[in-house]
Amino acid sequence: MKEEDGPPKISTDPVTVKFATTAGIFSDTEFKQYVQDPLAKKYPNITVQYVNMSVQGSSLNDLVASGDIPDVVVGYGATLKRLKELKPLTNMDPLIKKYQLDLNRIIPETLEYTKVNSDTDYYAGLPLFNNAFGLFYNKTLFDKFAVPYPKDGMTWEEVGDLGKKITRTYDGIQYRGFFPDGVNRMINQIELLQLDKNNKSILTTEPWKKAFELWNSIYNYPGNADEPFNTINFSNNVTAFGKGELAMLAGYSSTLLSLRKIPDLNFDVVTYPQHKDHMGYSTNVDTPNFSITEPSKVKDASMLILQSLLSDEVQLDLARNAKMSILTSDKVKQEFGKAIPELQGKNLNLSAMTKLKPSVPHTPKYSTSDTNKIVTDAFESVLKKEKDINTALRDADEAMNKLVEQKIKLGP
């Protein structure tokens, strides 16, 4: 029988796989829970060695430069790009076929984003879980001011209007309605690009002006964006939400894990605010990808680790602990966050964070964190009343072109 006619023969020989990731993706405890323990039940001959790329001297660049290239690298989109530049990227399609991985089980947008990030027509990695996004609201504040709670399916404008009904000074305390996070979240939601095909900035175009006007209208008004909240600082707004001084917060999986630690906080969550011209989508895919490196001598064992991570059992465990599964399974989505002890018995609408599809921005090569910062700084200059929208975008356009020109000169 040909190998492709059935599952491959699994070796029982002892083998060690070097698995490199960051503490932000899998802590030591999570690595044991999601990687080592499930694998040991199926393949006790495989030892997985955890390489923490968060440790100084163990970054991906350091590992490749020293020749100590791991067998598996798990990181977000920029990691795929870096793997390609450093040249240990491998085409995983033959392995996917060999091990008969059913990609139809996986949310299509998360698969597409993997190819977008690696700029390949093959899979150089596969998604493991996704950061889920939602609109958190403080029920106590809505009850206090007799304002109806947010509901699933709201647009940015609708949430912004609701926030204005809450915003007021009462008993000497300034209550704020809504923190929408940075404008780049919505930009990714509607897949609005910073650069054209010639790598020239398009920040002065009408779509960008409309995006800034929308963000300005839902956030920048008296009482809501006064100092110190006239900058995009997520941490400060989580604190304000926990103190009961902010009514709504557009956040994500980590926000849920932060809020659970605040005693007596009466909150719930609905779907992430949607753009009225792009309904059905939250913000961009935000998933770590599992990549097997080209020099690896243990590719087969590495694929068995991937199979284990993509199994229904592990994906359900990830979802129940607020790492959104990348499976299309409604059953798994409905279990999102249900294993978090502090949230037991609260009957929260946590599955709302899994209802919308993630968007897939096809980001140009030179659009990275530093170009995103130019956009954030431009909006903050509007928040601080330093510039009007047109001036802010015009100055950002000029800064963007200068930065990209420098990047092009420096080369890949």
Short mmCIF file of C-alpha atoms in Angstrom, two decimals:
data_model
loop_
_atom_site.label_atom_id
_atom_site.label_comp_id
_atom_site.label_asym_id
_atom_site.label_seq_id
_atom_site.Cartn_x
_atom_site.Cartn_y
_atom_site.Cartn_z
CA MET A 1 0.00 0.00 0.00
CA LYS A 2 1.27 3.47 -0.87
CA GLU A 3 1.96 5.85 2.00
CA GLU A 4 -0.64 8.35 0.75
CA ASP A 5 -3.34 5.65 0.81
CA GLY A 6 -3.35 5.52 4.60
CA PRO A 7 -1.90 7.10 7.71
CA PRO A 8 1.91 7.00 7.99
CA LYS A 9 3.62 4.50 10.21
CA ILE A 10 4.45 6.16 13.52
CA SER A 11 7.92 5.53 14.91
CA THR A 12 8.23 4.59 18.58
CA ASP A 13 11.93 5.46 18.76
CA PRO A 14 12.85 8.08 21.38
CA VAL A 15 13.10 11.56 19.87
CA THR A 16 13.52 15.10 21.19
CA VAL A 17 11.86 18.10 19.55
CA LYS A 18 13.07 21.63 20.31
CA PHE A 19 9.95 23.80 20.56
CA ALA A 20 10.63 27.56 20.60
CA THR A 21 8.00 30.08 21.57
CA THR A 22 7.49 33.00 23.97
CA ALA A 23 6.07 33.14 27.47
CA GLY A 24 3.24 35.30 26.14
CA ILE A 25 2.02 32.42 23.99
CA PHE A 26 2.66 29.50 26.34
CA SER A 27 3.89 29.97 29.89
CA ASP A 28 5.69 27.03 31.51
CA THR A 29 2.40 25.86 33.02
CA GLU A 30 0.49 26.25 29.77
CA PHE A 31 3.21 24.47 27.81
CA LYS A 32 2.83 21.48 30.10
CA GLN A 33 -0.97 21.63 29.93
CA TYR A 34 -1.44 22.04 26.18
CA VAL A 35 1.72 20.53 24.69
CA GLN A 36 3.58 18.09 26.92
CA ASP A 37 0.82 16.30 28.85
CA PRO A 38 -1.55 15.56 25.92
CA LEU A 39 1.38 14.44 23.77
CA ALA A 40 2.75 12.12 26.48
CA LYS A 41 -0.54 10.21 26.51
CA LYS A 42 -0.30 9.46 22.79
CA TYR A 43 3.43 9.45 22.08
CA PRO A 44 5.49 8.89 25.24
CA ASN A 45 8.60 8.46 23.07
CA ILE A 46 8.55 12.14 22.07
CA THR A 47 10.26 14.59 24.43
CA VAL A 48 9.43 18.24 23.84
CA GLN A 49 12.12 20.69 24.90
CA TYR A 50 10.73 24.16 25.65
CA VAL A 51 12.88 27.01 24.32
CA ASN A 52 11.69 30.38 25.67
CA MET A 53 12.44 33.04 23.05
CA SER A 54 11.49 35.72 25.62
CA VAL A 55 14.76 35.04 27.44
CA GLN A 56 17.65 37.34 26.56
CA GLY A 57 19.98 35.68 24.07
CA SER A 58 17.32 33.21 22.91
CA SER A 59 15.44 35.28 20.37
CA LEU A 60 14.80 33.77 16.96
CA ASN A 61 17.63 35.88 15.52
CA ASP A 62 19.99 34.65 18.26
CA LEU A 63 19.06 31.01 17.75
CA VAL A 64 19.54 31.15 13.99
CA ALA A 65 22.80 33.10 14.28
CA SER A 66 24.22 30.51 16.70
CA GLY A 67 23.16 27.62 14.48
CA ASP A 68 20.96 26.25 17.27
CA ILE A 69 17.82 26.30 15.14
CA PRO A 70 14.76 24.84 16.88
CA ASP A 71 12.62 22.20 15.19
CA VAL A 72 9.42 24.10 15.85
CA VAL A 73 8.83 27.85 16.13
CA VAL A 74 5.51 29.21 17.40
CA GLY A 75 4.95 32.93 17.05
CA TYR A 76 2.63 35.59 15.68
CA GLY A 77 2.59 36.82 12.07
CA ALA A 78 5.83 38.76 12.21
CA THR A 79 7.59 35.53 13.20
CA LEU A 80 6.64 33.93 9.89
CA LYS A 81 8.09 36.91 8.04
CA ARG A 82 11.27 36.68 10.08
CA LEU A 83 11.58 32.94 9.45
CA LYS A 84 11.35 33.63 5.75
CA GLU A 85 14.07 36.28 5.92
CA LEU A 86 16.35 34.03 7.99
CA LYS A 87 15.64 31.13 5.62
CA PRO A 88 14.62 28.29 7.96
CA LEU A 89 11.05 28.46 6.59
CA THR A 90 9.72 25.18 5.21
CA ASN A 91 6.82 24.18 2.97
CA MET A 92 4.57 22.16 5.28
CA ASP A 93 2.10 21.11 2.55
CA PRO A 94 3.70 17.66 2.00
CA LEU A 95 3.63 16.99 5.74
CA ILE A 96 0.02 18.16 6.00
CA LYS A 97 -0.88 15.72 3.23
CA LYS A 98 1.20 12.89 4.69
CA TYR A 99 -0.48 13.19 8.09
CA GLN A 100 -3.91 13.79 6.57
CA LEU A 101 -4.63 16.95 8.55
CA ASP A 102 -8.21 18.03 7.82
CA LEU A 103 -7.89 21.78 7.24
CA ASN A 104 -11.66 22.04 6.75
CA ARG A 105 -11.92 21.88 10.55
CA ILE A 106 -10.07 25.19 10.82
CA ILE A 107 -11.56 28.71 10.50
CA PRO A 108 -10.67 29.69 6.89
CA GLU A 109 -9.57 33.24 7.73
CA THR A 110 -6.92 31.97 10.17
CA LEU A 111 -5.52 29.71 7.45
CA GLU A 112 -5.55 32.50 4.87
CA TYR A 113 -3.75 34.88 7.22
CA THR A 114 -0.94 32.36 7.64
CA LYS A 115 -0.22 32.47 3.91
CA VAL A 116 -0.59 36.25 3.84
CA ASN A 117 2.01 36.64 6.60
CA SER A 118 4.54 34.29 5.03
CA ASP A 119 3.79 35.64 1.53
CA THR A 120 3.74 32.10 0.16
CA ASP A 121 1.26 30.00 -1.79
CA TYR A 122 1.88 27.11 0.62
CA TYR A 123 1.48 26.65 4.36
CA ALA A 124 4.64 27.64 6.18
CA GLY A 125 2.78 27.30 9.45
CA LEU A 126 -0.65 26.53 10.86
CA PRO A 127 -2.66 28.50 13.45
CA LEU A 128 -2.98 27.18 17.01
CA PHE A 129 -5.48 29.52 18.68
CA ASN A 130 -6.80 33.02 18.14
CA ASN A 131 -7.17 36.02 20.41
CA ALA A 132 -10.89 36.63 20.73
CA PHE A 133 -12.29 40.17 20.79
CA GLY A 134 -15.38 41.58 22.47
CA LEU A 135 -17.05 44.64 24.00
CA PHE A 136 -16.91 44.51 27.79
CA TYR A 137 -19.42 46.54 29.76
CA ASN A 138 -19.84 47.39 33.44
CA LYS A 139 -23.39 46.42 34.36
CA THR A 140 -23.26 48.39 37.61
CA LEU A 141 -22.71 51.66 35.73
CA PHE A 142 -25.51 51.00 33.26
CA ASP A 143 -27.86 50.17 36.13
CA LYS A 144 -26.74 53.26 38.07
CA PHE A 145 -27.73 55.59 35.24
CA ALA A 146 -30.69 53.53 33.93
CA VAL A 147 -29.14 53.10 30.47
CA PRO A 148 -29.92 49.89 28.50
CA TYR A 149 -27.09 47.38 28.26
CA PRO A 150 -25.17 46.94 24.99
CA LYS A 151 -26.26 43.97 22.88
CA ASP A 152 -24.72 41.66 20.32
CA GLY A 153 -24.43 42.99 16.78
CA MET A 154 -23.84 46.70 17.48
CA THR A 155 -21.87 49.03 15.20
CA TRP A 156 -19.16 51.43 16.34
CA GLU A 157 -21.60 54.33 15.97
CA GLU A 158 -24.23 52.60 18.11
CA VAL A 159 -21.72 51.83 20.85
CA GLY A 160 -20.38 55.38 20.68
CA ASP A 161 -23.90 56.81 21.10
CA LEU A 162 -24.50 54.52 24.07
CA GLY A 163 -21.26 55.72 25.64
CA LYS A 164 -22.40 59.34 25.40
CA LYS A 165 -25.50 58.49 27.46
CA ILE A 166 -23.25 57.30 30.29
CA THR A 167 -20.58 60.04 30.19
CA ARG A 168 -21.17 62.58 32.98
CA THR A 169 -19.85 63.95 36.26
CA TYR A 170 -21.83 62.59 39.20
CA ASP A 171 -21.11 63.07 42.91
CA GLY A 172 -17.75 64.56 41.96
CA ILE A 173 -16.69 61.54 39.88
CA GLN A 174 -16.13 61.69 36.13
CA TYR A 175 -17.80 58.68 34.51
CA ARG A 176 -16.75 57.82 30.97
CA GLY A 177 -18.75 55.95 28.37
CA PHE A 178 -16.39 54.13 26.02
CA PHE A 179 -12.78 53.31 25.23
CA PRO A 180 -12.53 51.86 21.69
CA ASP A 181 -8.79 51.04 21.85
CA GLY A 182 -6.47 52.26 19.07
CA VAL A 183 -7.75 53.28 15.66
CA ASN A 184 -5.59 50.55 14.11
CA ARG A 185 -8.03 47.95 15.49
CA MET A 186 -10.80 49.30 13.27
CA ILE A 187 -8.40 49.86 10.37
CA ASN A 188 -7.59 46.15 10.40
CA GLN A 189 -11.27 45.32 10.68
CA ILE A 190 -12.05 47.04 7.38
CA GLU A 191 -8.69 46.13 5.81
CA LEU A 192 -7.74 49.74 5.13
CA LEU A 193 -4.13 49.83 3.90
CA GLN A 194 -1.48 52.40 4.78
CA LEU A 195 0.44 52.06 1.51
CA ASP A 196 -0.44 51.62 -2.16
CA LYS A 197 1.16 49.06 -4.52
CA ASN A 198 4.08 51.46 -5.07
CA ASN A 199 4.73 51.72 -1.31
CA LYS A 200 3.45 55.28 -1.16
CA SER A 201 1.38 56.45 1.78
CA ILE A 202 -2.37 56.79 1.23
CA LEU A 203 -3.14 58.33 4.63
CA THR A 204 -4.57 61.50 3.08
CA THR A 205 -7.25 59.63 1.12
CA GLU A 206 -10.97 59.90 1.93
CA PRO A 207 -11.28 56.43 3.59
CA TRP A 208 -8.62 57.39 6.12
CA LYS A 209 -10.29 60.71 6.82
CA LYS A 210 -13.60 58.91 7.43
CA ALA A 211 -11.87 56.42 9.74
CA PHE A 212 -10.40 59.21 11.87
CA GLU A 213 -13.71 61.06 11.89
CA LEU A 214 -15.49 57.94 13.14
CA TRP A 215 -12.95 57.34 15.89
CA ASN A 216 -13.07 61.00 16.86
CA SER A 217 -16.85 60.99 17.12
CA ILE A 218 -17.09 57.89 19.33
CA TYR A 219 -14.21 58.70 21.67
CA ASN A 220 -13.09 62.31 21.56
CA TYR A 221 -15.73 64.38 23.33
CA PRO A 222 -15.79 66.29 26.66
CA GLY A 223 -15.67 64.04 29.69
CA ASN A 224 -14.63 60.94 27.75
CA ALA A 225 -11.20 61.83 26.38
CA ASP A 226 -10.01 64.49 28.80
CA GLU A 227 -6.53 64.22 30.27
CA PRO A 228 -5.17 61.65 31.22
CA PHE A 229 -7.40 59.71 28.78
CA ASN A 230 -6.40 61.72 25.71
CA THR A 231 -3.87 59.07 24.75
CA ILE A 232 -4.45 55.47 23.63
CA ASN A 233 -3.43 53.69 26.82
CA PHE A 234 -5.17 50.35 27.19
CA SER A 235 -3.88 49.61 30.70
CA ASN A 236 -5.19 52.90 32.13
CA ASN A 237 -8.61 52.17 30.70
CA VAL A 238 -8.72 48.62 32.09
CA THR A 239 -8.01 50.19 35.50
CA ALA A 240 -10.79 52.75 35.00
CA PHE A 241 -13.19 49.98 33.98
CA GLY A 242 -12.30 47.95 37.06
CA LYS A 243 -12.84 50.99 39.32
CA GLY A 244 -16.31 51.47 37.86
CA GLU A 245 -15.48 54.76 36.12
CA LEU A 246 -15.58 53.49 32.52
CA ALA A 247 -18.72 51.87 31.14
CA MET A 248 -17.46 50.05 28.02
CA LEU A 249 -14.13 48.74 26.82
CA ALA A 250 -13.32 47.14 23.45
CA GLY A 251 -10.92 44.39 24.47
CA TYR A 252 -9.77 40.84 23.88
CA SER A 253 -8.95 37.52 25.55
CA SER A 254 -6.31 38.98 27.86
CA THR A 255 -8.79 41.64 29.00
CA LEU A 256 -11.10 38.90 30.22
CA LEU A 257 -8.25 37.33 32.17
CA SER A 258 -7.43 40.72 33.75
CA LEU A 259 -11.03 41.53 34.71
CA ARG A 260 -11.58 38.18 36.40
CA LYS A 261 -9.08 39.23 39.09
CA ILE A 262 -11.11 42.29 40.15
CA PRO A 263 -13.36 41.36 43.09
CA ASP A 264 -17.07 42.19 42.89
CA LEU A 265 -16.82 43.55 39.33
CA ASN A 266 -20.23 43.08 37.71
CA PHE A 267 -19.50 42.93 34.00
CA ASP A 268 -20.52 41.10 30.85
CA VAL A 269 -19.49 41.03 27.19
CA VAL A 270 -21.16 41.32 23.78
CA THR A 271 -19.81 41.04 20.25
CA TYR A 272 -17.01 43.36 19.21
CA PRO A 273 -18.29 46.59 17.63
CA GLN A 274 -18.67 46.20 13.86
CA HIS A 275 -18.06 48.59 11.00
CA LYS A 276 -21.36 49.28 9.25
CA ASP A 277 -19.72 48.67 5.86
CA HIS A 278 -18.09 45.42 7.00
CA MET A 279 -20.65 43.67 9.18
CA GLY A 280 -19.95 40.21 10.52
CA TYR A 281 -16.28 40.86 11.28
CA SER A 282 -14.36 41.65 14.44
CA THR A 283 -10.79 42.88 14.05
CA ASN A 284 -7.89 41.05 12.37
CA VAL A 285 -6.79 37.46 12.84
CA ASP A 286 -4.46 37.41 15.84
CA THR A 287 -3.10 33.90 16.02
CA PRO A 288 0.25 32.31 16.83
CA ASN A 289 1.39 29.95 14.09
CA PHE A 290 3.14 26.60 14.44
CA SER A 291 6.03 26.32 11.96
CA ILE A 292 8.43 23.44 11.40
CA THR A 293 11.87 24.71 10.38
CA GLU A 294 13.61 23.55 7.25
CA PRO A 295 16.82 22.25 8.94
CA SER A 296 14.85 20.08 11.41
CA LYS A 297 15.73 16.38 11.39
CA VAL A 298 12.58 15.48 13.34
CA LYS A 299 9.83 16.83 11.11
CA ASP A 300 7.62 13.77 11.58
CA ALA A 301 7.69 13.99 15.36
CA SER A 302 7.02 17.72 15.05
CA MET A 303 3.91 16.99 12.99
CA LEU A 304 2.63 14.66 15.69
CA ILE A 305 2.92 17.55 18.16
CA LEU A 306 0.93 19.73 15.77
CA GLN A 307 -1.70 17.00 15.39
CA SER A 308 -2.04 16.86 19.15
CA LEU A 309 -2.40 20.64 19.46
CA LEU A 310 -5.10 20.68 16.77
CA SER A 311 -7.02 17.79 18.30
CA ASP A 312 -10.57 18.38 19.52
CA GLU A 313 -9.47 17.68 23.10
CA VAL A 314 -6.66 20.25 23.23
CA GLN A 315 -8.59 22.86 21.25
CA LEU A 316 -11.51 22.50 23.67
CA ASP A 317 -9.14 22.93 26.62
CA LEU A 318 -7.62 26.04 25.01
CA ALA A 319 -11.08 27.51 24.38
CA ARG A 320 -12.32 26.81 27.88
CA ASN A 321 -9.32 28.75 29.21
CA ALA A 322 -9.95 31.79 26.95
CA LYS A 323 -7.53 30.94 24.15
CA MET A 324 -10.04 30.95 21.30
CA SER A 325 -9.97 27.72 19.31
CA ILE A 326 -9.26 27.99 15.59
CA LEU A 327 -11.75 25.19 14.92
CA THR A 328 -15.05 25.94 13.20
CA SER A 329 -16.86 23.79 15.78
CA ASP A 330 -19.81 25.60 17.39
CA LYS A 331 -19.55 23.25 20.37
CA VAL A 332 -16.01 24.42 21.05
CA LYS A 333 -16.94 28.09 20.58
CA GLN A 334 -19.76 27.79 23.11
CA GLU A 335 -17.29 26.58 25.73
CA PHE A 336 -15.12 29.71 25.47
CA GLY A 337 -13.89 30.81 28.90
CA LYS A 338 -15.96 28.30 30.85
CA ALA A 339 -13.02 26.80 32.76
CA ILE A 340 -11.97 30.12 34.32
CA PRO A 341 -12.65 29.61 38.05
CA GLU A 342 -13.47 33.24 38.90
CA LEU A 343 -16.19 33.34 36.23
CA GLN A 344 -17.97 30.15 37.26
CA GLY A 345 -21.69 30.55 37.86
CA LYS A 346 -21.86 34.11 36.50
CA ASN A 347 -23.76 33.17 33.32
CA LEU A 348 -21.67 35.49 31.15
CA ASN A 349 -22.19 35.88 27.40
CA LEU A 350 -18.60 34.77 26.69
CA SER A 351 -19.42 32.98 23.44
CA ALA A 352 -20.13 36.45 21.97
CA MET A 353 -16.36 36.79 21.64
CA THR A 354 -16.32 33.91 19.14
CA LYS A 355 -19.34 34.80 16.98
CA LEU A 356 -17.77 37.23 14.48
CA LYS A 357 -15.31 36.28 11.77
CA PRO A 358 -11.77 37.67 11.97
CA SER A 359 -10.73 39.92 9.11
CA VAL A 360 -7.65 39.20 6.97
CA PRO A 361 -5.74 42.41 6.20
CA HIS A 362 -3.30 41.93 3.33
CA THR A 363 -0.69 44.18 4.87
CA PRO A 364 2.02 45.54 2.55
CA LYS A 365 5.61 44.49 3.29
CA TYR A 366 6.63 47.83 4.79
CA SER A 367 3.55 48.24 6.99
CA THR A 368 4.72 47.09 10.41
CA SER A 369 4.59 48.20 14.04
CA ASP A 370 6.53 51.39 13.33
CA THR A 371 4.11 52.51 10.60
CA ASN A 372 1.22 51.62 12.91
CA LYS A 373 2.76 53.94 15.50
CA ILE A 374 2.67 56.81 13.02
CA VAL A 375 -1.10 56.28 12.72
CA THR A 376 -1.55 56.06 16.50
CA ASP A 377 0.54 59.20 17.07
CA ALA A 378 -1.50 61.04 14.45
CA PHE A 379 -4.77 60.21 16.18
CA GLU A 380 -3.34 61.11 19.58
CA SER A 381 -2.40 64.55 18.21
CA VAL A 382 -6.11 64.98 17.42
CA LEU A 383 -7.13 63.72 20.86
CA LYS A 384 -4.80 66.23 22.50
CA LYS A 385 -6.26 69.03 20.36
CA GLU A 386 -2.82 69.67 18.87
CA LYS A 387 -3.99 69.14 15.27
CA ASP A 388 -7.19 68.82 13.30
CA ILE A 389 -7.80 65.57 11.41
CA ASN A 390 -6.65 66.86 8.01
CA THR A 391 -3.40 68.25 9.41
CA ALA A 392 -2.72 65.12 11.48
CA LEU A 393 -3.18 62.86 8.46
CA ARG A 394 -1.14 65.13 6.18
CA ASP A 395 1.78 65.14 8.65
CA ALA A 396 1.45 61.38 9.16
CA ASP A 397 1.45 60.88 5.39
CA GLU A 398 4.75 62.73 5.13
CA ALA A 399 6.27 60.78 8.05
CA MET A 400 5.07 57.49 6.55
CA ASN A 401 6.69 58.17 3.18
CA LYS A 402 9.99 59.13 4.82
CA LEU A 403 10.01 56.00 6.97
CA VAL A 404 9.19 53.66 4.07
CA GLU A 405 11.85 55.28 1.87
CA GLN A 406 14.42 54.56 4.60
CA LYS A 407 13.24 50.95 4.85
CA ILE A 408 13.52 50.45 1.10
CA LYS A 409 17.06 51.87 1.10
CA LEU A 410 18.09 49.52 3.89
CA GLY A 411 16.73 46.55 1.95
CA PRO A 412 15.24 43.32 3.33
#
